[in-house]
Amino acid sequence: MQTILTKNNNFIILFCALLLMSCTTNIVYDKYTPIENHQWFSENKIEFIVNNLDTISKKNVFINIRNNKNYEFSSLFLIANIEFPSGLQVVDTLEYEMTDAAGNWLGTGFTELKENKLFYKENVLFSEKGDYKFNIKQATRSIHDIKGENPLNGITDVGLSIEKVK
């Protein structure tokens, strides 16, 4: 009887491990950069360097933002730049909603820290081998800070994730 239980336990552990691995196999890249003192200055760009070896599979690119209750806006403006291995650059100005119409935080998390996984590029094919540089800067301003002299408070981490399209 003891041997049967041990075999069943081993099978259950193996099954759970395979299940966990199969859930994350589409993740190609996932990295976060913490924001010092949770104050993101407009001149501080966050850079991610991704080495592309797969020139066949289409991918989705996400910008991941973690914010706390000190974030004071209902939306977030970002300037995102991709530099291809060949030197070609693509620059996008992005706007993301951080709260719903009632002012409730969007994203996941049960504490004051919320995490938002924001679509950046969909079904993109990185056809060149080599290093891709992703740069992200915040461009959110209050009415009284048009030049962006004040930091954006409440952003704790900025991340980039890339997933293969299923």
CSV table of N, CA and C in Angstrom, one decimal:
chain,number,residue,atom,x,y,z
A,1,MET,N,0.8,-1.2,0.0
A,1,MET,CA,0.0,0.0,0.0
A,1,MET,C,0.9,1.3,0.0
A,2,GLN,N,1.9,1.2,0.8
A,2,GLN,CA,2.9,2.4,0.9
A,2,GLN,C,3.5,2.7,-0.5
A,3,THR,N,3.9,1.6,-1.2
A,3,THR,CA,4.5,1.8,-2.5
A,3,THR,C,3.5,2.5,-3.5
A,4,ILE,N,2.3,2.1,-3.5
A,4,ILE,CA,1.3,2.7,-4.4
A,4,ILE,C,1.1,4.2,-4.1
A,5,LEU,N,1.0,4.6,-2.8
A,5,LEU,CA,0.9,6.0,-2.4
A,5,LEU,C,2.1,6.8,-2.9
A,6,THR,N,3.3,6.2,-2.7
A,6,THR,CA,4.5,6.9,-3.1
A,6,THR,C,4.5,7.1,-4.6
A,7,LYS,N,4.1,6.1,-5.4
A,7,LYS,CA,4.1,6.2,-6.9
A,7,LYS,C,3.0,7.3,-7.2
A,8,ASN,N,1.9,7.3,-6.6
A,8,ASN,CA,0.9,8.3,-6.8
A,8,ASN,C,1.3,9.7,-6.5
A,9,ASN,N,2.1,9.9,-5.4
A,9,ASN,CA,2.6,11.2,-5.0
A,9,ASN,C,3.6,11.6,-6.1
A,10,ASN,N,4.5,10.7,-6.5
A,10,ASN,CA,5.5,11.1,-7.5
A,10,ASN,C,4.8,11.5,-8.8
A,11,PHE,N,3.7,10.8,-9.2
A,11,PHE,CA,3.0,11.1,-10.4
A,11,PHE,C,2.4,12.5,-10.3
A,12,ILE,N,1.8,12.8,-9.2
A,12,ILE,CA,1.1,14.1,-9.0
A,12,ILE,C,2.2,15.2,-9.0
A,13,ILE,N,3.3,15.0,-8.4
A,13,ILE,CA,4.4,16.0,-8.4
A,13,ILE,C,4.9,16.3,-9.9
A,14,LEU,N,5.1,15.2,-10.6
A,14,LEU,CA,5.5,15.3,-12.0
A,14,LEU,C,4.5,16.0,-12.8
A,15,PHE,N,3.2,15.7,-12.6
A,15,PHE,CA,2.1,16.3,-13.4
A,15,PHE,C,2.1,17.8,-13.1
A,16,CYS,N,2.2,18.2,-11.9
A,16,CYS,CA,2.1,19.6,-11.5
A,16,CYS,C,3.3,20.3,-12.1
A,17,ALA,N,4.5,19.7,-12.1
A,17,ALA,CA,5.7,20.4,-12.6
A,17,ALA,C,5.5,20.6,-14.1
A,18,LEU,N,5.0,19.6,-14.8
A,18,LEU,CA,4.8,19.7,-16.3
A,18,LEU,C,3.7,20.8,-16.6
A,19,LEU,N,2.7,20.8,-15.8
A,19,LEU,CA,1.6,21.8,-15.9
A,19,LEU,C,2.2,23.2,-15.8
A,20,LEU,N,3.0,23.4,-14.7
A,20,LEU,CA,3.6,24.8,-14.5
A,20,LEU,C,4.5,25.1,-15.7
A,21,MET,N,5.3,24.2,-16.2
A,21,MET,CA,6.2,24.5,-17.3
A,21,MET,C,5.5,24.8,-18.5
A,22,SER,N,4.4,24.1,-18.8
A,22,SER,CA,3.6,24.4,-20.0
A,22,SER,C,2.9,25.7,-20.0
A,23,CYS,N,2.6,26.3,-18.8
A,23,CYS,CA,2.0,27.6,-18.7
A,23,CYS,C,2.9,28.7,-19.0
A,24,THR,N,4.2,28.5,-18.9
A,24,THR,CA,5.1,29.6,-19.0
A,24,THR,C,6.0,29.5,-20.3
A,25,THR,N,5.8,28.5,-21.1
A,25,THR,CA,6.7,28.3,-22.2
A,25,THR,C,6.6,29.4,-23.3
A,26,ASN,N,5.6,30.1,-23.3
A,26,ASN,CA,5.5,31.2,-24.3
A,26,ASN,C,6.2,32.5,-23.9
A,27,ILE,N,6.7,32.6,-22.7
A,27,ILE,CA,7.4,33.8,-22.3
A,27,ILE,C,8.8,33.7,-22.8
A,28,VAL,N,9.2,34.7,-23.6
A,28,VAL,CA,10.5,34.8,-24.2
A,28,VAL,C,11.4,35.7,-23.3
A,29,TYR,N,10.8,36.8,-22.7
A,29,TYR,CA,11.6,37.8,-22.0
A,29,TYR,C,10.7,38.4,-20.9
A,30,ASP,N,11.2,38.5,-19.7
A,30,ASP,CA,10.4,39.2,-18.6
A,30,ASP,C,11.4,39.8,-17.6
A,31,LYS,N,11.4,41.1,-17.6
A,31,LYS,CA,12.3,41.8,-16.7
A,31,LYS,C,11.7,43.0,-16.1
A,32,TYR,N,12.0,43.4,-14.9
A,32,TYR,CA,11.6,44.6,-14.3
A,32,TYR,C,12.8,45.4,-13.8
A,33,THR,N,12.6,46.8,-13.8
A,33,THR,CA,13.5,47.7,-13.3
A,33,THR,C,12.8,48.5,-12.2
A,34,PRO,N,13.4,48.5,-11.0
A,34,PRO,CA,12.8,49.3,-9.9
A,34,PRO,C,13.0,50.8,-10.2
A,35,ILE,N,12.1,51.6,-9.8
A,35,ILE,CA,12.2,53.1,-9.8
A,35,ILE,C,12.6,53.6,-8.5
A,36,GLU,N,13.7,54.2,-8.4
A,36,GLU,CA,14.3,54.7,-7.2
A,36,GLU,C,13.3,55.7,-6.5
A,37,ASN,N,13.1,55.4,-5.2
A,37,ASN,CA,12.2,56.2,-4.4
A,37,ASN,C,10.8,56.4,-4.9
A,38,HIS,N,10.4,55.5,-5.9
A,38,HIS,CA,9.1,55.5,-6.6
A,38,HIS,C,8.9,56.9,-7.2
A,39,GLN,N,9.9,57.5,-7.7
A,39,GLN,CA,9.8,58.8,-8.4
A,39,GLN,C,10.5,58.7,-9.7
A,40,TRP,N,9.7,58.7,-10.8
A,40,TRP,CA,10.2,58.5,-12.1
A,40,TRP,C,10.3,59.9,-12.8
A,41,PHE,N,11.5,60.4,-13.0
A,41,PHE,CA,11.8,61.7,-13.6
A,41,PHE,C,11.7,61.5,-15.1
A,42,SER,N,11.2,62.5,-15.8
A,42,SER,CA,11.0,62.4,-17.3
A,42,SER,C,12.3,62.1,-18.0
A,43,GLU,N,13.4,62.6,-17.6
A,43,GLU,CA,14.7,62.3,-18.3
A,43,GLU,C,15.2,60.9,-18.0
A,44,ASN,N,14.7,60.2,-17.1
A,44,ASN,CA,15.2,58.8,-16.8
A,44,ASN,C,14.5,57.8,-17.7
A,45,LYS,N,15.2,57.3,-18.7
A,45,LYS,CA,14.6,56.3,-19.5
A,45,LYS,C,15.0,54.9,-18.9
A,46,ILE,N,14.1,54.0,-19.1
A,46,ILE,CA,14.3,52.6,-18.6
A,46,ILE,C,14.7,51.8,-19.9
A,47,GLU,N,15.8,51.1,-19.9
A,47,GLU,CA,16.3,50.4,-21.0
A,47,GLU,C,16.3,48.9,-20.8
A,48,PHE,N,15.8,48.2,-21.8
A,48,PHE,CA,15.9,46.7,-21.8
A,48,PHE,C,16.5,46.3,-23.1
A,49,ILE,N,17.5,45.4,-23.0
A,49,ILE,CA,18.2,44.8,-24.2
A,49,ILE,C,17.8,43.4,-24.3
A,50,VAL,N,17.2,43.0,-25.5
A,50,VAL,CA,16.7,41.7,-25.7
A,50,VAL,C,17.4,41.1,-26.9
A,51,ASN,N,18.1,40.0,-26.7
A,51,ASN,CA,18.7,39.3,-27.8
A,51,ASN,C,17.8,38.4,-28.5
A,52,ASN,N,17.5,38.6,-29.8
A,52,ASN,CA,16.6,37.8,-30.5
A,52,ASN,C,17.3,36.8,-31.3
A,53,LEU,N,16.9,35.5,-31.1
A,53,LEU,CA,17.4,34.4,-31.8
A,53,LEU,C,16.4,33.8,-32.7
A,54,ASP,N,15.1,34.1,-32.4
A,54,ASP,CA,14.0,33.5,-33.1
A,54,ASP,C,13.4,34.5,-34.1
A,55,THR,N,13.7,34.3,-35.4
A,55,THR,CA,13.2,35.2,-36.4
A,55,THR,C,11.9,34.7,-37.1
A,56,ILE,N,11.3,33.7,-36.6
A,56,ILE,CA,10.2,33.0,-37.3
A,56,ILE,C,8.9,33.3,-36.5
A,57,SER,N,8.9,33.2,-35.2
A,57,SER,CA,7.7,33.2,-34.4
A,57,SER,C,7.2,34.7,-34.1
A,58,LYS,N,5.9,34.9,-34.3
A,58,LYS,CA,5.4,36.2,-33.9
A,58,LYS,C,5.3,36.3,-32.4
A,59,LYS,N,5.4,37.6,-31.9
A,59,LYS,CA,5.4,37.8,-30.5
A,59,LYS,C,4.5,39.0,-30.1
A,60,ASN,N,4.1,39.0,-28.9
A,60,ASN,CA,3.4,40.2,-28.3
A,60,ASN,C,4.3,40.8,-27.3
A,61,VAL,N,4.4,42.1,-27.3
A,61,VAL,CA,5.3,42.8,-26.4
A,61,VAL,C,4.4,43.6,-25.4
A,62,PHE,N,4.7,43.5,-24.1
A,62,PHE,CA,4.0,44.2,-23.1
A,62,PHE,C,4.9,45.1,-22.3
A,63,ILE,N,4.3,46.3,-21.9
A,63,ILE,CA,5.0,47.1,-20.9
A,63,ILE,C,4.3,46.8,-19.6
A,64,ASN,N,5.0,46.5,-18.6
A,64,ASN,CA,4.5,46.2,-17.3
A,64,ASN,C,4.8,47.3,-16.3
A,65,ILE,N,3.7,47.8,-15.6
A,65,ILE,CA,3.8,48.9,-14.7
A,65,ILE,C,3.3,48.5,-13.3
A,66,ARG,N,4.1,48.7,-12.3
A,66,ARG,CA,3.6,48.5,-10.9
A,66,ARG,C,3.5,49.9,-10.3
A,67,ASN,N,2.4,50.2,-9.7
A,67,ASN,CA,2.2,51.5,-9.1
A,67,ASN,C,1.6,51.3,-7.7
A,68,ASN,N,1.8,52.3,-6.8
A,68,ASN,CA,1.1,52.2,-5.5
A,68,ASN,C,0.1,53.3,-5.4
A,69,LYS,N,-0.5,53.5,-4.3
A,69,LYS,CA,-1.5,54.5,-4.1
A,69,LYS,C,-1.1,56.0,-4.2
A,70,ASN,N,0.2,56.2,-4.3
A,70,ASN,CA,0.8,57.6,-4.5
A,70,ASN,C,0.7,58.0,-6.0
A,71,TYR,N,0.3,57.1,-6.9
A,71,TYR,CA,0.2,57.5,-8.3
A,71,TYR,C,-1.0,58.4,-8.3
A,72,GLU,N,-0.9,59.6,-8.9
A,72,GLU,CA,-1.9,60.6,-8.8
A,72,GLU,C,-2.8,60.9,-10.0
A,73,PHE,N,-2.5,60.1,-11.1
A,73,PHE,CA,-3.3,60.3,-12.4
A,73,PHE,C,-4.1,59.1,-12.7
A,74,SER,N,-5.1,59.4,-13.6
A,74,SER,CA,-6.0,58.3,-14.0
A,74,SER,C,-5.5,57.6,-15.3
A,75,SER,N,-4.5,58.2,-15.9
A,75,SER,CA,-3.8,57.6,-17.1
A,75,SER,C,-2.3,57.8,-17.0
A,76,LEU,N,-1.7,57.1,-17.9
A,76,LEU,CA,-0.2,57.2,-18.0
A,76,LEU,C,0.2,57.4,-19.4
A,77,PHE,N,1.1,58.3,-19.6
A,77,PHE,CA,1.6,58.6,-21.0
A,77,PHE,C,3.1,58.1,-21.0
A,78,LEU,N,3.4,57.4,-22.0
A,78,LEU,CA,4.8,56.8,-22.2
A,78,LEU,C,5.3,57.1,-23.6
A,79,ILE,N,6.6,57.3,-23.7
A,79,ILE,CA,7.3,57.3,-25.0
A,79,ILE,C,8.2,56.1,-25.0
A,80,ALA,N,7.8,55.2,-26.0
A,80,ALA,CA,8.6,53.9,-26.1
A,80,ALA,C,9.3,53.9,-27.4
A,81,ASN,N,10.5,53.4,-27.3
A,81,ASN,CA,11.4,53.4,-28.5
A,81,ASN,C,12.0,52.0,-28.6
A,82,ILE,N,11.9,51.4,-29.9
A,82,ILE,CA,12.6,50.2,-30.2
A,82,ILE,C,13.7,50.5,-31.2
A,83,GLU,N,14.9,50.0,-30.8
A,83,GLU,CA,16.0,50.1,-31.8
A,83,GLU,C,16.4,48.7,-32.2
A,84,PHE,N,16.3,48.5,-33.5
A,84,PHE,CA,16.5,47.2,-34.1
A,84,PHE,C,18.1,47.0,-34.3
A,85,PRO,N,18.5,45.7,-34.4
A,85,PRO,CA,19.9,45.5,-34.6
A,85,PRO,C,20.6,46.3,-35.7
A,86,SER,N,19.8,46.6,-36.8
A,86,SER,CA,20.3,47.3,-37.9
A,86,SER,C,20.4,48.8,-37.7
A,87,GLY,N,19.9,49.3,-36.5
A,87,GLY,CA,19.9,50.7,-36.2
A,87,GLY,C,18.6,51.4,-36.4
A,88,LEU,N,17.7,50.8,-37.2
A,88,LEU,CA,16.3,51.4,-37.4
A,88,LEU,C,15.7,51.6,-36.0
A,89,GLN,N,15.0,52.7,-35.9
A,89,GLN,CA,14.3,53.0,-34.6
A,89,GLN,C,12.8,53.3,-34.9
A,90,VAL,N,12.0,52.8,-34.0
A,90,VAL,CA,10.5,53.1,-34.0
A,90,VAL,C,10.2,53.7,-32.7
A,91,VAL,N,9.6,54.9,-32.7
A,91,VAL,CA,9.2,55.6,-31.5
A,91,VAL,C,7.6,55.7,-31.5
A,92,ASP,N,7.1,55.4,-30.3
A,92,ASP,CA,5.6,55.5,-30.1
A,92,ASP,C,5.3,56.3,-28.9
A,93,THR,N,4.3,57.1,-29.0
A,93,THR,CA,3.7,57.8,-27.8
A,93,THR,C,2.5,57.0,-27.4
A,94,LEU,N,2.4,56.6,-26.2
A,94,LEU,CA,1.4,55.7,-25.7
A,94,LEU,C,0.6,56.3,-24.6
A,95,GLU,N,-0.7,56.0,-24.5
A,95,GLU,CA,-1.5,56.4,-23.4
A,95,GLU,C,-2.2,55.1,-22.8
A,96,TYR,N,-2.2,54.9,-21.5
A,96,TYR,CA,-2.8,53.8,-20.9
A,96,TYR,C,-3.7,54.3,-19.7
A,97,GLU,N,-4.9,53.7,-19.6
A,97,GLU,CA,-5.8,54.1,-18.5
A,97,GLU,C,-5.3,53.3,-17.3
A,98,MET,N,-5.2,54.0,-16.1
A,98,MET,CA,-4.8,53.3,-14.9
A,98,MET,C,-5.9,53.2,-13.9
A,99,THR,N,-7.0,53.9,-14.1
A,99,THR,CA,-8.2,53.7,-13.3
A,99,THR,C,-9.4,53.6,-14.2
A,100,ASP,N,-10.5,53.1,-13.6
A,100,ASP,CA,-11.8,53.1,-14.3
A,100,ASP,C,-12.5,54.4,-14.1
A,101,ALA,N,-13.7,54.6,-14.7
A,101,ALA,CA,-14.4,55.9,-14.6
A,101,ALA,C,-14.7,56.3,-13.2
A,102,ALA,N,-14.8,55.4,-12.3
A,102,ALA,CA,-15.1,55.7,-10.9
A,102,ALA,C,-13.9,55.9,-10.1
A,103,GLY,N,-12.7,55.8,-10.7
A,103,GLY,CA,-11.4,56.1,-10.0
A,103,GLY,C,-10.8,54.9,-9.3
A,104,ASN,N,-11.3,53.7,-9.6
A,104,ASN,CA,-10.8,52.5,-9.0
A,104,ASN,C,-9.6,52.0,-9.8
A,105,TRP,N,-8.5,51.6,-9.2
A,105,TRP,CA,-7.3,51.2,-9.8
A,105,TRP,C,-7.6,50.0,-10.7
A,106,LEU,N,-7.0,50.0,-11.9
A,106,LEU,CA,-7.0,48.9,-12.8
A,106,LEU,C,-5.8,48.0,-12.5
A,107,GLY,N,-5.7,46.8,-13.0
A,107,GLY,CA,-4.6,46.0,-12.8
A,107,GLY,C,-4.9,44.9,-11.7
A,108,THR,N,-3.9,44.2,-11.4
A,108,THR,CA,-4.0,43.1,-10.4
A,108,THR,C,-3.3,43.4,-9.2
A,109,GLY,N,-3.7,42.8,-8.1
A,109,GLY,CA,-3.1,43.0,-6.8
A,109,GLY,C,-4.1,43.3,-5.7
A,110,PHE,N,-3.9,42.7,-4.6
A,110,PHE,CA,-4.9,42.9,-3.5
A,110,PHE,C,-4.4,43.9,-2.5
A,111,THR,N,-3.2,44.3,-2.5
A,111,THR,CA,-2.7,45.4,-1.6
A,111,THR,C,-2.7,46.7,-2.3
A,112,GLU,N,-2.0,47.7,-1.8
A,112,GLU,CA,-2.0,49.0,-2.4
A,112,GLU,C,-1.1,49.0,-3.7
A,113,LEU,N,-0.4,47.9,-3.9
A,113,LEU,CA,0.5,47.8,-5.1
A,113,LEU,C,-0.3,47.1,-6.2
A,114,LYS,N,-0.4,47.8,-7.4
A,114,LYS,CA,-1.2,47.2,-8.5
A,114,LYS,C,-0.2,47.0,-9.7
A,115,GLU,N,-0.4,46.0,-10.4
A,115,GLU,CA,0.4,45.6,-11.6
A,115,GLU,C,-0.5,45.6,-12.8
A,116,ASN,N,0.0,46.4,-13.8
A,116,ASN,CA,-0.7,46.5,-15.1
A,116,ASN,C,0.2,45.9,-16.2
A,117,LYS,N,-0.4,45.0,-17.0
A,117,LYS,CA,0.3,44.4,-18.1
A,117,LYS,C,-0.3,45.1,-19.3
A,118,LEU,N,0.4,46.0,-20.0
A,118,LEU,CA,-0.1,46.8,-21.0
A,118,LEU,C,0.4,46.4,-22.4
A,119,PHE,N,-0.5,46.2,-23.3
A,119,PHE,CA,-0.1,45.8,-24.7
A,119,PHE,C,0.7,47.0,-25.3
A,120,TYR,N,1.9,46.6,-25.8
A,120,TYR,CA,2.7,47.6,-26.6
A,120,TYR,C,2.7,47.3,-28.1
A,121,LYS,N,3.1,46.0,-28.4
A,121,LYS,CA,3.1,45.6,-29.8
A,121,LYS,C,2.4,44.2,-29.9
A,122,GLU,N,1.6,44.0,-30.9
A,122,GLU,CA,0.9,42.8,-31.1
A,122,GLU,C,1.3,42.1,-32.4
A,123,ASN,N,1.5,40.8,-32.3
A,123,ASN,CA,1.8,40.0,-33.4
A,123,ASN,C,3.0,40.5,-34.3
A,124,VAL,N,4.0,40.9,-33.6
A,124,VAL,CA,5.2,41.5,-34.2
A,124,VAL,C,6.2,40.4,-34.5
A,125,LEU,N,6.9,40.5,-35.7
A,125,LEU,CA,7.9,39.5,-36.1
A,125,LEU,C,9.2,40.3,-36.0
A,126,PHE,N,10.1,39.8,-35.1
A,126,PHE,CA,11.4,40.4,-35.0
A,126,PHE,C,12.3,39.6,-36.0
A,127,SER,N,12.4,40.1,-37.2
A,127,SER,CA,13.1,39.4,-38.3
A,127,SER,C,14.6,39.5,-38.3
A,128,GLU,N,15.2,40.3,-37.5
A,128,GLU,CA,16.6,40.5,-37.5
A,128,GLU,C,17.2,39.8,-36.3
A,129,LYS,N,18.3,39.1,-36.4
A,129,LYS,CA,19.0,38.5,-35.3
A,129,LYS,C,19.8,39.6,-34.7
A,130,GLY,N,20.0,39.5,-33.3
A,130,GLY,CA,20.8,40.5,-32.6
A,130,GLY,C,20.1,41.1,-31.5
A,131,ASP,N,20.6,42.2,-31.0
A,131,ASP,CA,20.1,42.9,-29.8
A,131,ASP,C,19.1,44.0,-30.2
A,132,TYR,N,17.9,43.9,-29.6
A,132,TYR,CA,16.9,44.9,-29.7
A,132,TYR,C,16.9,45.7,-28.5
A,133,LYS,N,17.0,47.1,-28.6
A,133,LYS,CA,16.9,47.9,-27.4
A,133,LYS,C,15.6,48.6,-27.3
A,134,PHE,N,15.0,48.4,-26.1
A,134,PHE,CA,13.7,49.0,-25.8
A,134,PHE,C,13.9,50.0,-24.7
A,135,ASN,N,13.5,51.3,-25.0
A,135,ASN,CA,13.6,52.4,-24.1
A,135,ASN,C,12.2,52.9,-23.8
A,136,ILE,N,12.0,53.1,-22.5
A,136,ILE,CA,10.7,53.6,-22.1
A,136,ILE,C,10.9,54.8,-21.2
A,137,LYS,N,10.2,55.9,-21.5
A,137,LYS,CA,10.2,57.1,-20.7
A,137,LYS,C,8.8,57.5,-20.4
A,138,GLN,N,8.6,58.1,-19.2
A,138,GLN,CA,7.3,58.6,-18.9
A,138,GLN,C,7.1,60.0,-19.4
A,139,ALA,N,5.9,60.3,-19.9
A,139,ALA,CA,5.6,61.6,-20.4
A,139,ALA,C,4.3,62.2,-19.8
A,140,THR,N,4.0,61.8,-18.6
A,140,THR,CA,2.8,62.2,-17.9
A,140,THR,C,3.1,63.5,-17.2
A,141,ARG,N,2.2,64.5,-17.4
A,141,ARG,CA,2.4,65.8,-16.8
A,141,ARG,C,1.1,66.3,-16.1
A,142,SER,N,1.3,67.1,-15.1
A,142,SER,CA,0.2,67.8,-14.5
A,142,SER,C,0.0,69.1,-15.3
A,143,ILE,N,-1.1,69.8,-15.1
A,143,ILE,CA,-1.4,71.0,-15.8
A,143,ILE,C,-0.3,72.1,-15.5
A,144,HIS,N,0.2,72.1,-14.3
A,144,HIS,CA,1.2,73.1,-13.9
A,144,HIS,C,2.7,72.7,-14.1
A,145,ASP,N,2.9,71.5,-14.8
A,145,ASP,CA,4.2,71.0,-15.0
A,145,ASP,C,4.4,70.6,-16.5
A,146,ILE,N,4.3,71.6,-17.4
A,146,ILE,CA,4.3,71.3,-18.8
A,146,ILE,C,5.7,70.8,-19.2
A,147,LYS,N,6.8,71.3,-18.6
A,147,LYS,CA,8.1,71.0,-19.0
A,147,LYS,C,8.6,69.6,-18.4
A,148,GLY,N,7.8,69.0,-17.5
A,148,GLY,CA,8.1,67.7,-16.9
A,148,GLY,C,9.2,67.8,-15.9
A,149,GLU,N,9.2,68.9,-15.1
A,149,GLU,CA,10.3,69.1,-14.1
A,149,GLU,C,10.0,68.2,-12.8
A,150,ASN,N,8.8,67.9,-12.6
A,150,ASN,CA,8.4,67.2,-11.4
A,150,ASN,C,8.4,65.7,-11.7
A,151,PRO,N,8.8,64.8,-10.7
A,151,PRO,CA,8.8,63.4,-11.0
A,151,PRO,C,7.4,62.8,-11.0
A,152,LEU,N,7.2,61.7,-11.6
A,152,LEU,CA,6.0,61.0,-11.6
A,152,LEU,C,6.0,60.1,-10.3
A,153,ASN,N,5.2,60.4,-9.3
A,153,ASN,CA,5.2,59.6,-8.1
A,153,ASN,C,4.4,58.4,-8.2
A,154,GLY,N,4.8,57.3,-7.4
A,154,GLY,CA,3.9,56.2,-7.3
A,154,GLY,C,4.2,55.0,-8.2
A,155,ILE,N,5.1,55.2,-9.2
A,155,ILE,CA,5.5,54.1,-10.0
A,155,ILE,C,6.7,53.4,-9.3
A,156,THR,N,6.5,52.1,-9.0
A,156,THR,CA,7.5,51.4,-8.3
A,156,THR,C,8.4,50.6,-9.2
A,157,ASP,N,7.9,50.0,-10.3
A,157,ASP,CA,8.7,49.2,-11.2
A,157,ASP,C,8.2,49.4,-12.6
A,158,VAL,N,9.1,49.3,-13.5
A,158,VAL,CA,8.7,49.3,-15.0
A,158,VAL,C,9.3,48.0,-15.6
A,159,GLY,N,8.5,47.3,-16.3
A,159,GLY,CA,9.0,46.0,-16.8
A,159,GLY,C,8.6,45.9,-18.3
A,160,LEU,N,9.3,44.9,-18.9
A,160,LEU,CA,9.0,44.6,-20.3
A,160,LEU,C,8.9,43.1,-20.4
A,161,SER,N,7.9,42.6,-21.1
A,161,SER,CA,7.8,41.1,-21.3
A,161,SER,C,7.4,40.9,-22.7
A,162,ILE,N,7.9,39.8,-23.2
A,162,ILE,CA,7.7,39.4,-24.6
A,162,ILE,C,7.2,37.9,-24.6
A,163,GLU,N,6.1,37.7,-25.3
A,163,GLU,CA,5.6,36.3,-25.3
A,163,GLU,C,5.3,35.9,-26.7
A,164,LYS,N,5.6,34.6,-27.0
A,164,LYS,CA,5.2,34.1,-28.3
A,164,LYS,C,3.7,34.0,-28.4
A,165,VAL,N,3.3,34.3,-29.6
A,165,VAL,CA,1.8,34.2,-29.9
A,165,VAL,C,1.5,32.8,-30.0
A,166,LYS,N,0.4,32.4,-29.3
A,166,LYS,CA,0.0,31.0,-29.4
A,166,LYS,C,-0.9,30.7,-30.6
